[in-house]
Each structure stands twice: as structure tokens, then as C-alpha cells.
Short mmCIF file of N, CA and C in Angstrom, two decimals:
data_model
loop_
_atom_site.label_atom_id
_atom_site.label_comp_id
_atom_site.label_asym_id
_atom_site.label_seq_id
_atom_site.Cartn_x
_atom_site.Cartn_y
_atom_site.Cartn_z
N MET J 1 4.82 -73.27 108.20
CA MET J 1 5.89 -74.08 108.81
C MET J 1 6.54 -72.94 109.85
N SER J 2 6.93 -73.47 110.91
CA SER J 2 7.23 -72.83 111.94
C SER J 2 8.87 -72.41 111.73
N ARG J 3 9.16 -71.09 112.22
CA ARG J 3 10.53 -70.74 112.09
C ARG J 3 11.39 -70.92 113.33
N PHE J 4 10.68 -71.46 114.33
CA PHE J 4 11.38 -71.78 115.77
C PHE J 4 11.98 -73.01 115.78
N SER J 5 13.28 -73.03 115.81
CA SER J 5 14.16 -74.24 116.01
C SER J 5 14.16 -74.78 117.28
N PRO J 6 13.79 -75.89 117.72
CA PRO J 6 13.97 -76.39 119.22
C PRO J 6 15.46 -76.17 119.48
N VAL J 7 16.40 -76.52 118.75
CA VAL J 7 17.71 -76.42 119.21
C VAL J 7 17.94 -74.91 119.57
N ARG J 8 17.50 -74.00 118.73
CA ARG J 8 17.83 -72.51 119.06
C ARG J 8 17.02 -72.19 120.27
N GLY J 9 16.04 -72.64 120.49
CA GLY J 9 15.15 -72.31 121.73
C GLY J 9 15.71 -72.73 123.02
N VAL J 10 16.44 -73.88 123.08
CA VAL J 10 17.10 -74.32 124.08
C VAL J 10 18.30 -73.61 124.36
N GLY J 11 19.09 -73.33 123.19
CA GLY J 11 20.20 -72.45 123.46
C GLY J 11 19.98 -70.98 124.19
N LEU J 12 18.88 -70.36 123.68
CA LEU J 12 18.41 -69.03 123.96
C LEU J 12 18.03 -69.35 125.53
N THR J 13 17.29 -70.24 126.01
CA THR J 13 16.98 -70.57 127.41
C THR J 13 18.07 -70.64 128.36
N LEU J 14 19.19 -71.57 127.72
CA LEU J 14 20.45 -71.75 128.58
C LEU J 14 21.21 -70.38 128.89
N CYS J 15 21.18 -69.65 127.72
CA CYS J 15 21.92 -68.33 127.87
C CYS J 15 21.15 -67.41 128.82
N ALA J 16 19.87 -67.41 128.79
CA ALA J 16 18.92 -66.56 129.68
C ALA J 16 19.19 -67.10 131.02
N LEU J 17 19.12 -68.46 131.34
CA LEU J 17 19.31 -68.93 132.73
C LEU J 17 20.95 -68.59 133.11
N LEU J 18 21.76 -68.80 132.45
CA LEU J 18 23.22 -68.65 132.70
C LEU J 18 23.42 -67.09 133.10
N ALA J 19 22.85 -66.16 132.29
CA ALA J 19 23.18 -64.67 132.53
C ALA J 19 22.41 -64.44 133.77
N GLY J 20 21.01 -64.90 134.06
CA GLY J 20 20.68 -64.68 135.47
C GLY J 20 21.16 -65.11 136.61
N LEU J 21 21.92 -66.52 136.63
CA LEU J 21 22.69 -66.93 137.64
C LEU J 21 23.95 -65.97 137.78
N LEU J 22 24.56 -65.52 136.75
CA LEU J 22 25.57 -64.73 136.96
C LEU J 22 25.26 -63.53 137.83
N LEU J 23 24.17 -62.82 137.29
CA LEU J 23 23.91 -61.58 137.69
C LEU J 23 23.37 -61.60 139.16
N SER J 24 22.75 -62.64 139.43
CA SER J 24 22.28 -62.95 140.95
C SER J 24 23.62 -63.17 141.75
N SER J 25 24.32 -63.83 141.21
CA SER J 25 25.83 -63.99 142.32
C SER J 25 26.41 -62.60 142.47
N CYS J 26 26.32 -61.71 141.59
CA CYS J 26 27.00 -60.44 141.82
C CYS J 26 26.14 -59.37 142.56
N SER J 27 24.92 -59.76 142.88
CA SER J 27 24.15 -58.76 143.68
C SER J 27 24.28 -58.98 145.11
N THR J 28 24.57 -60.15 145.58
CA THR J 28 24.61 -60.39 147.13
C THR J 28 26.03 -60.58 147.53
N PRO J 29 26.48 -59.87 148.35
CA PRO J 29 27.89 -59.86 148.76
C PRO J 29 28.25 -61.09 149.89
N PRO J 30 29.04 -61.97 149.90
CA PRO J 30 29.17 -63.13 150.69
C PRO J 30 29.04 -62.42 152.16
N ALA J 31 28.69 -63.36 153.06
CA ALA J 31 28.42 -62.80 154.40
C ALA J 31 29.69 -62.57 155.01
N ASP J 32 30.86 -63.00 154.60
CA ASP J 32 32.14 -62.79 155.36
C ASP J 32 32.82 -61.66 154.71
N ARG J 33 32.19 -61.08 153.79
CA ARG J 33 32.79 -59.81 153.13
C ARG J 33 32.37 -58.42 153.98
N PRO J 34 33.55 -57.76 154.38
CA PRO J 34 33.02 -56.59 155.02
C PRO J 34 32.41 -55.51 154.27
N ILE J 35 31.78 -54.72 154.86
CA ILE J 35 30.80 -53.66 154.09
C ILE J 35 32.02 -52.40 153.98
N ASP J 36 31.92 -51.80 152.74
CA ASP J 36 32.68 -50.62 152.67
C ASP J 36 32.50 -49.71 153.58
N SER J 37 33.27 -48.77 154.26
CA SER J 37 33.30 -48.10 155.49
C SER J 37 32.17 -46.93 154.87
N MET J 38 32.32 -46.63 153.63
CA MET J 38 31.28 -45.59 153.18
C MET J 38 29.78 -45.85 153.44
N TYR J 39 29.41 -47.26 153.55
CA TYR J 39 28.11 -47.74 153.63
C TYR J 39 27.62 -48.17 154.88
N VAL J 40 28.83 -48.04 155.90
CA VAL J 40 28.32 -48.61 157.25
C VAL J 40 27.04 -47.72 157.84
N ARG J 41 26.08 -48.48 158.19
CA ARG J 41 24.90 -47.71 158.76
C ARG J 41 25.36 -47.21 160.26
N LEU J 42 25.56 -45.85 160.39
CA LEU J 42 26.14 -45.42 161.68
C LEU J 42 25.11 -45.35 162.61
N GLU J 43 23.87 -45.61 162.39
CA GLU J 43 22.72 -45.51 163.52
C GLU J 43 22.75 -46.71 164.39
N GLN J 44 23.30 -48.00 163.79
CA GLN J 44 23.51 -49.18 164.36
C GLN J 44 24.47 -49.21 165.48
N SER J 45 24.05 -50.03 166.55
CA SER J 45 25.04 -50.01 167.74
C SER J 45 26.35 -50.46 167.37
N GLY J 46 27.51 -50.10 167.82
CA GLY J 46 28.91 -50.54 167.59
C GLY J 46 29.40 -49.99 166.35
N ALA J 47 28.48 -49.35 165.34
CA ALA J 47 29.11 -48.69 164.11
C ALA J 47 29.72 -47.32 164.48
N SER J 48 30.69 -46.95 163.65
CA SER J 48 31.61 -45.75 163.85
C SER J 48 32.06 -45.26 162.55
N LEU J 49 32.36 -44.00 162.47
CA LEU J 49 32.72 -43.31 161.43
C LEU J 49 34.27 -43.54 161.24
N ASP J 50 34.56 -43.97 160.01
CA ASP J 50 36.04 -44.11 159.68
C ASP J 50 36.48 -42.74 159.10
N PRO J 51 37.18 -41.97 159.92
CA PRO J 51 37.64 -40.65 159.51
C PRO J 51 38.70 -40.80 158.28
N LEU J 52 39.49 -41.78 158.10
CA LEU J 52 40.28 -41.79 157.01
C LEU J 52 39.49 -42.13 155.70
N SER J 53 38.50 -42.75 155.82
CA SER J 53 37.62 -43.00 154.70
C SER J 53 37.02 -41.82 154.12
N ALA J 54 36.56 -40.98 155.26
CA ALA J 54 35.80 -39.62 154.93
C ALA J 54 36.84 -38.68 154.23
N LEU J 55 38.14 -38.66 154.78
CA LEU J 55 39.25 -37.92 154.13
C LEU J 55 39.53 -38.24 152.77
N GLY J 56 39.83 -39.55 152.53
CA GLY J 56 40.09 -40.03 151.33
C GLY J 56 38.72 -39.71 150.23
N LEU J 57 37.56 -39.91 150.59
CA LEU J 57 36.42 -39.36 149.74
C LEU J 57 36.46 -37.95 149.51
N ILE J 58 36.66 -37.01 150.44
CA ILE J 58 36.55 -35.65 150.25
C ILE J 58 37.91 -35.37 149.55
N ASN J 59 38.94 -35.86 149.78
CA ASN J 59 40.10 -35.52 148.97
C ASN J 59 40.09 -36.17 147.41
N ALA J 60 39.49 -37.10 147.14
CA ALA J 60 39.10 -37.46 145.96
C ALA J 60 38.44 -36.50 145.16
N TYR J 61 37.32 -36.19 145.63
CA TYR J 61 36.41 -35.11 145.32
C TYR J 61 37.21 -33.74 145.10
N ARG J 62 37.97 -33.23 145.90
CA ARG J 62 38.83 -31.99 145.76
C ARG J 62 39.74 -32.18 144.55
N GLY J 63 40.59 -33.36 144.53
CA GLY J 63 41.32 -33.73 143.46
C GLY J 63 40.71 -33.56 142.04
N LYS J 64 39.59 -33.96 141.87
CA LYS J 64 38.87 -33.88 140.54
C LYS J 64 38.55 -32.52 140.20
N LYS J 65 38.50 -31.55 141.15
CA LYS J 65 38.45 -30.17 141.08
C LYS J 65 39.93 -29.30 141.01
N GLY J 66 40.77 -30.19 140.97
CA GLY J 66 42.09 -29.46 140.89
C GLY J 66 42.60 -28.82 142.16
N LEU J 67 42.08 -29.24 143.37
CA LEU J 67 42.38 -28.65 144.78
C LEU J 67 43.40 -29.63 145.25
N PRO J 68 44.33 -29.11 146.46
CA PRO J 68 45.26 -30.01 146.87
C PRO J 68 44.39 -30.95 148.14
N PRO J 69 44.98 -31.78 148.44
CA PRO J 69 44.22 -32.72 149.53
C PRO J 69 44.31 -31.99 150.83
N LEU J 70 43.27 -32.40 151.84
CA LEU J 70 43.41 -32.01 153.15
C LEU J 70 43.94 -32.92 154.09
N GLN J 71 44.27 -32.61 155.31
CA GLN J 71 44.82 -33.63 156.08
C GLN J 71 43.93 -33.57 157.50
N LEU J 72 43.84 -34.54 158.12
CA LEU J 72 43.03 -34.70 159.24
C LEU J 72 43.72 -33.92 160.39
N ASP J 73 42.99 -32.97 161.39
CA ASP J 73 43.44 -32.24 162.23
C ASP J 73 42.95 -32.77 163.67
N PRO J 74 43.82 -33.17 164.65
CA PRO J 74 43.18 -33.31 165.94
C PRO J 74 42.39 -32.37 166.68
N GLU J 75 42.75 -31.14 166.30
CA GLU J 75 41.83 -29.89 166.99
C GLU J 75 40.44 -29.84 166.24
N LEU J 76 40.56 -30.01 164.91
CA LEU J 76 39.39 -30.03 164.17
C LEU J 76 38.48 -31.15 164.55
N MET J 77 39.10 -32.43 164.67
CA MET J 77 38.43 -33.52 164.94
C MET J 77 37.65 -33.40 166.19
N LYS J 78 38.38 -32.89 167.34
CA LYS J 78 37.63 -32.67 168.67
C LYS J 78 36.41 -31.71 168.37
N ALA J 79 36.73 -30.47 167.67
CA ALA J 79 35.89 -29.46 167.51
C ALA J 79 34.54 -30.18 166.76
N ALA J 80 34.63 -30.85 165.84
CA ALA J 80 33.58 -31.63 164.96
C ALA J 80 32.82 -32.55 165.94
N GLU J 81 33.61 -33.27 166.74
CA GLU J 81 32.94 -34.26 167.66
C GLU J 81 32.01 -33.38 168.75
N GLY J 82 32.84 -32.48 169.28
CA GLY J 82 32.15 -31.60 170.31
C GLY J 82 30.60 -30.90 169.72
N SER J 83 30.73 -30.56 168.48
CA SER J 83 29.65 -29.76 167.85
C SER J 83 28.46 -30.81 167.78
N ALA J 84 28.98 -31.84 166.97
CA ALA J 84 28.02 -33.08 166.66
C ALA J 84 27.29 -33.66 168.04
N GLY J 85 28.15 -33.62 168.89
CA GLY J 85 27.58 -34.26 170.26
C GLY J 85 26.61 -33.40 170.90
N LYS J 86 26.85 -31.91 170.75
CA LYS J 86 26.02 -31.18 171.31
C LYS J 86 24.65 -31.05 170.77
N ALA J 87 24.61 -31.17 169.35
CA ALA J 87 23.55 -31.18 168.57
C ALA J 87 22.69 -32.40 168.77
N ALA J 88 23.40 -33.67 168.96
CA ALA J 88 22.78 -34.83 169.26
C ALA J 88 22.07 -34.85 170.51
N ALA J 89 22.79 -34.18 171.62
CA ALA J 89 22.29 -34.21 173.07
C ALA J 89 21.14 -33.28 172.94
N GLU J 90 20.96 -32.14 172.23
CA GLU J 90 19.86 -31.50 172.16
C GLU J 90 18.56 -31.93 171.21
N ASP J 91 18.97 -32.98 170.26
CA ASP J 91 18.12 -33.53 169.52
C ASP J 91 17.41 -32.78 168.72
N ARG J 92 18.09 -32.03 167.78
CA ARG J 92 17.48 -30.80 166.91
C ARG J 92 18.13 -30.91 165.73
N SER J 93 17.39 -30.55 164.69
CA SER J 93 17.95 -30.46 163.19
C SER J 93 19.07 -29.51 163.45
N THR J 94 20.10 -29.68 162.64
CA THR J 94 21.35 -28.88 162.95
C THR J 94 21.79 -28.29 161.64
N PHE J 95 21.00 -28.14 160.62
CA PHE J 95 21.35 -27.63 159.23
C PHE J 95 21.96 -26.33 159.47
N GLY J 96 23.09 -26.10 158.73
CA GLY J 96 23.63 -24.87 158.49
C GLY J 96 25.07 -24.61 159.11
N GLU J 97 25.43 -23.49 159.35
CA GLU J 97 26.95 -23.12 159.81
C GLU J 97 26.93 -22.79 161.17
N MET J 98 27.85 -23.14 162.08
CA MET J 98 27.94 -22.78 163.31
C MET J 98 29.13 -21.62 163.35
N PRO J 99 28.92 -20.68 164.28
CA PRO J 99 29.87 -19.72 164.29
C PRO J 99 31.54 -20.34 164.23
N GLN J 100 32.49 -19.43 163.87
CA GLN J 100 33.73 -20.00 163.81
C GLN J 100 34.35 -20.09 165.20
N LEU J 101 35.00 -21.13 165.23
CA LEU J 101 35.67 -21.50 166.54
C LEU J 101 37.07 -21.43 166.66
N PRO J 102 37.84 -21.07 167.54
CA PRO J 102 39.36 -21.02 167.69
C PRO J 102 39.92 -22.55 167.58
N ALA J 103 40.73 -22.72 166.75
CA ALA J 103 41.32 -24.07 166.51
C ALA J 103 43.07 -23.85 166.70
N SER J 104 43.69 -24.94 166.64
CA SER J 104 45.30 -24.91 166.90
C SER J 104 45.86 -23.95 165.87
N GLY J 105 46.94 -23.29 166.28
CA GLY J 105 47.86 -22.45 165.50
C GLY J 105 47.26 -21.06 164.89
N GLY J 106 46.25 -20.77 165.72
CA GLY J 106 45.59 -19.35 165.55
C GLY J 106 44.58 -19.39 164.40
N ARG J 107 44.44 -20.77 163.73
CA ARG J 107 43.52 -20.49 162.74
C ARG J 107 42.09 -20.59 163.37
N SER J 108 41.18 -20.40 162.50
CA SER J 108 39.64 -20.53 162.75
C SER J 108 38.88 -21.70 162.23
N ALA J 109 38.19 -22.35 162.81
CA ALA J 109 37.40 -23.25 162.22
C ALA J 109 35.93 -23.17 161.69
N HIS J 110 35.67 -23.52 160.53
CA HIS J 110 34.19 -23.40 160.00
C HIS J 110 33.51 -24.75 160.29
N ILE J 111 32.65 -24.76 161.07
CA ILE J 111 31.80 -26.13 161.12
C ILE J 111 30.51 -26.08 160.70
N LYS J 112 30.15 -27.14 159.86
CA LYS J 112 28.88 -27.32 159.18
C LYS J 112 28.23 -28.53 160.03
N LEU J 113 27.07 -28.28 160.32
CA LEU J 113 26.42 -29.41 161.07
C LEU J 113 25.13 -30.05 160.18
N SER J 114 24.94 -31.31 160.26
CA SER J 114 23.88 -31.85 159.54
C SER J 114 23.35 -33.01 160.44
N ALA J 115 22.22 -33.64 160.02
CA ALA J 115 21.67 -34.70 160.82
C ALA J 115 20.71 -35.41 159.88
N GLY J 116 20.71 -36.80 160.17
CA GLY J 116 19.77 -37.62 159.66
C GLY J 116 20.56 -38.65 158.53
N TYR J 117 21.72 -38.30 158.00
CA TYR J 117 22.35 -39.11 156.97
C TYR J 117 22.92 -40.21 157.86
N LEU J 118 22.67 -41.53 157.51
CA LEU J 118 23.07 -42.71 158.09
C LEU J 118 24.29 -43.44 157.61
N THR J 119 24.79 -43.01 156.55
CA THR J 119 26.06 -43.42 156.15
C THR J 119 26.88 -42.35 155.66
N LEU J 120 28.35 -42.65 155.56
CA LEU J 120 29.20 -41.65 155.03
C LEU J 120 28.82 -41.22 153.56
N ALA J 121 28.23 -42.49 152.83
CA ALA J 121 27.95 -42.13 151.36
C ALA J 121 26.87 -41.14 151.22
N GLU J 122 25.83 -41.04 152.13
CA GLU J 122 24.73 -40.51 152.13
C GLU J 122 25.05 -38.97 152.48
N ALA J 123 25.98 -38.65 153.60
CA ALA J 123 26.37 -37.20 154.13
C ALA J 123 27.01 -36.77 152.91
N PHE J 124 28.04 -37.47 152.38
CA PHE J 124 28.80 -36.89 151.20
C PHE J 124 27.93 -36.53 150.21
N SER J 125 27.24 -37.19 149.61
CA SER J 125 26.30 -36.99 148.53
C SER J 125 25.49 -35.80 148.86
N GLY J 126 24.88 -35.66 150.01
CA GLY J 126 24.07 -34.53 150.53
C GLY J 126 24.79 -33.26 150.73
N TRP J 127 26.06 -33.43 151.08
CA TRP J 127 26.81 -32.13 151.19
C TRP J 127 27.27 -31.73 149.90
N ARG J 128 27.39 -32.37 148.84
CA ARG J 128 27.90 -32.04 147.59
C ARG J 128 26.65 -31.18 146.93
N ASP J 129 25.37 -31.61 147.47
CA ASP J 129 24.33 -30.90 146.77
C ASP J 129 23.69 -29.75 147.45
N VAL J 130 24.44 -29.28 148.79
CA VAL J 130 24.22 -28.09 149.47
C VAL J 130 25.27 -27.15 149.12
N PRO J 131 25.22 -26.00 148.67
CA PRO J 131 26.25 -25.12 148.35
C PRO J 131 27.07 -24.79 149.55
N LEU J 132 26.51 -24.56 150.78
CA LEU J 132 27.28 -24.20 151.75
C LEU J 132 28.04 -25.30 152.34
N TYR J 133 27.91 -26.48 152.07
CA TYR J 133 28.55 -27.75 152.47
C TYR J 133 29.70 -27.78 151.27
N ASP J 134 29.29 -27.64 150.04
CA ASP J 134 30.13 -27.93 149.00
C ASP J 134 31.24 -27.15 149.02
N ARG J 135 31.06 -25.79 149.36
CA ARG J 135 31.85 -24.87 149.48
C ARG J 135 32.94 -25.22 150.49
N ALA J 136 32.75 -25.60 151.71
CA ALA J 136 33.46 -26.06 152.68
C ALA J 136 34.41 -27.07 152.07
N MET J 137 33.79 -28.06 151.56
CA MET J 137 34.67 -29.00 151.10
C MET J 137 35.79 -28.77 150.06
N LEU J 138 35.25 -27.85 149.23
CA LEU J 138 36.03 -27.36 148.14
C LEU J 138 36.74 -26.08 148.38
N SER J 139 36.69 -25.50 149.52
CA SER J 139 37.50 -24.38 149.96
C SER J 139 39.11 -24.45 149.44
N PRO J 140 39.46 -23.48 148.43
CA PRO J 140 40.83 -23.55 148.10
C PRO J 140 41.69 -23.10 149.37
N GLN J 141 41.20 -22.38 150.62
CA GLN J 141 41.97 -21.95 151.66
C GLN J 141 42.25 -23.09 152.54
N ALA J 142 41.16 -24.09 152.66
CA ALA J 142 41.40 -25.11 153.70
C ALA J 142 42.59 -26.15 153.22
N ARG J 143 43.16 -26.39 154.51
CA ARG J 143 44.29 -27.25 154.44
C ARG J 143 43.97 -28.70 155.54
N PHE J 144 43.29 -28.21 156.33
CA PHE J 144 42.83 -29.24 157.35
C PHE J 144 41.44 -29.61 157.42
N LEU J 145 41.10 -30.70 158.01
CA LEU J 145 39.73 -31.25 158.22
C LEU J 145 39.44 -31.97 159.57
N GLY J 146 38.44 -31.69 160.04
CA GLY J 146 37.95 -32.44 161.08
C GLY J 146 36.42 -33.06 160.75
N ILE J 147 36.03 -34.31 161.15
CA ILE J 147 34.68 -34.76 160.93
C ILE J 147 34.32 -35.70 161.93
N ALA J 148 32.93 -35.65 162.06
CA ALA J 148 32.49 -36.61 163.18
C ALA J 148 31.11 -36.90 163.14
N ALA J 149 30.60 -38.11 163.47
CA ALA J 149 29.33 -38.62 163.33
C ALA J 149 28.92 -39.22 164.61
N ILE J 150 28.01 -38.64 165.28
CA ILE J 150 27.53 -38.94 166.51
C ILE J 150 26.16 -39.76 166.53
N ARG J 151 26.34 -40.90 166.95
CA ARG J 151 24.99 -41.80 167.06
C ARG J 151 24.10 -41.33 168.27
N ALA J 152 22.93 -41.23 168.05
CA ALA J 152 21.98 -40.88 169.17
C ALA J 152 20.65 -41.78 168.72
N PRO J 153 20.60 -43.06 169.01
CA PRO J 153 19.63 -43.80 168.79
C PRO J 153 18.13 -43.38 169.19
N ASN J 154 18.06 -42.62 170.24
CA ASN J 154 16.63 -42.37 170.66
C ASN J 154 16.24 -41.05 170.09
N ALA J 155 17.23 -40.27 169.32
CA ALA J 155 16.82 -38.87 168.96
C ALA J 155 16.04 -39.04 167.49
N LYS J 156 15.65 -37.86 166.99
CA LYS J 156 14.59 -37.99 166.10
C LYS J 156 15.63 -38.27 164.75
N TYR J 157 16.90 -37.75 164.57
CA TYR J 157 17.67 -37.79 163.37
C TYR J 157 18.52 -39.09 163.42
N ARG J 158 18.72 -39.61 164.53
CA ARG J 158 19.74 -40.79 164.76
C ARG J 158 21.18 -40.68 164.62
N VAL J 159 21.49 -39.66 163.86
CA VAL J 159 23.16 -39.59 163.56
C VAL J 159 23.25 -38.13 163.27
N TYR J 160 24.18 -37.46 163.90
CA TYR J 160 24.43 -36.11 163.91
C TYR J 160 25.81 -35.86 163.25
N TRP J 161 25.89 -34.91 162.33
CA TRP J 161 27.34 -34.94 161.66
C TRP J 161 27.89 -33.45 161.98
N ALA J 162 29.25 -33.32 162.04
CA ALA J 162 30.02 -32.08 161.90
C ALA J 162 30.82 -32.29 160.92
N LEU J 163 31.24 -31.26 160.00
CA LEU J 163 32.40 -31.22 159.22
C LEU J 163 33.11 -29.93 159.51
N ALA J 164 34.20 -29.83 159.97
CA ALA J 164 35.14 -28.73 160.20
C ALA J 164 36.29 -28.53 159.47
N THR J 165 36.47 -27.22 158.89
CA THR J 165 37.42 -27.03 158.08
C THR J 165 38.31 -25.77 158.59
N ASP J 166 39.44 -25.43 158.13
CA ASP J 166 39.94 -24.49 158.56
C ASP J 166 39.99 -23.17 157.52
N GLY J 167 39.19 -23.34 156.69
CA GLY J 167 39.15 -22.21 155.48
C GLY J 167 37.99 -22.34 154.71
#
């Protein structure tokens, strides 16, 4: 005698189908739903970095470590953009630290360059894993931030990044 009940089998099949439908509806965002700015692919034409999203992400990270939030600084934004633009124009890997540059108010700016991250999420994740960048994001002395991502579609790395802090 079989222990399989036709009614129970149908019920299990319906539950499995319903679960599959629910999961598939969650995996694909609607076409009219905007992509979170952390995941915008910056190598694509017309895409650009949202500095406020970058600042929010870094400040959330700092907050979890008990550090005060940073503020965007126009001078540091210019310095970051110029440095990332130069690296993109030279089409070279830019890993590492650039010399300190003068910034507003007599401060000096520390600029970290990187290349090849295509989204803010990728850049942030990569920076957390590299002690040099992680120290820059978590510097207790830092109060201001500049950040830039420069698109260079014909360059090897396609997107060049600069992270500038004042401490």
C-alpha cells in the first residue's frame, strides 16, 4: 500500500509552484524602477557618480566604527576629479596614494586613486579590503571628502576613481 496521497501530492506541487512564482517576481526589478545609484554602471554612456550616495555610504561605514560623518568639500571634489581625470587620460593603473595636495583652508588632501571598479558598490567594497583606502575612509582626523569617477570608454580600466580626504 502506497503512503502517497494524491491530495497531499497536489498540495505540495501547488506550494512549490507558488513559491517559485513569488521568488521569480522578486528577482527581476520592474523596467520603470530606477537602479540604486550604488549599482549604476559608470562605464556606460551618460552614467555618472552620485557624490551624495558615495558620501552616505562612507558615512554609514564610519558611523558603524564610531566615527563622525564627513562632509563633501568643493575643493576636494575638484582635486579628486582632476586626479582621476589625469589617470584616465594617461590610461594607466592608478593604485596607490598620490602626494598630498593643497586644499582650501590650509589643509592638505590625501588622494587615493584606483581604476576598474564599474560601480560605486564595487569601489567601496574594494576600498574596504585595501588597508590604504580603508584608513583613508576611516581616518579619525578627516572631516571632509571629495570623490570622483571618470569614465574613459577606450581606456584599459574604463573607470578611474579618486578618493580625497583632508586627514
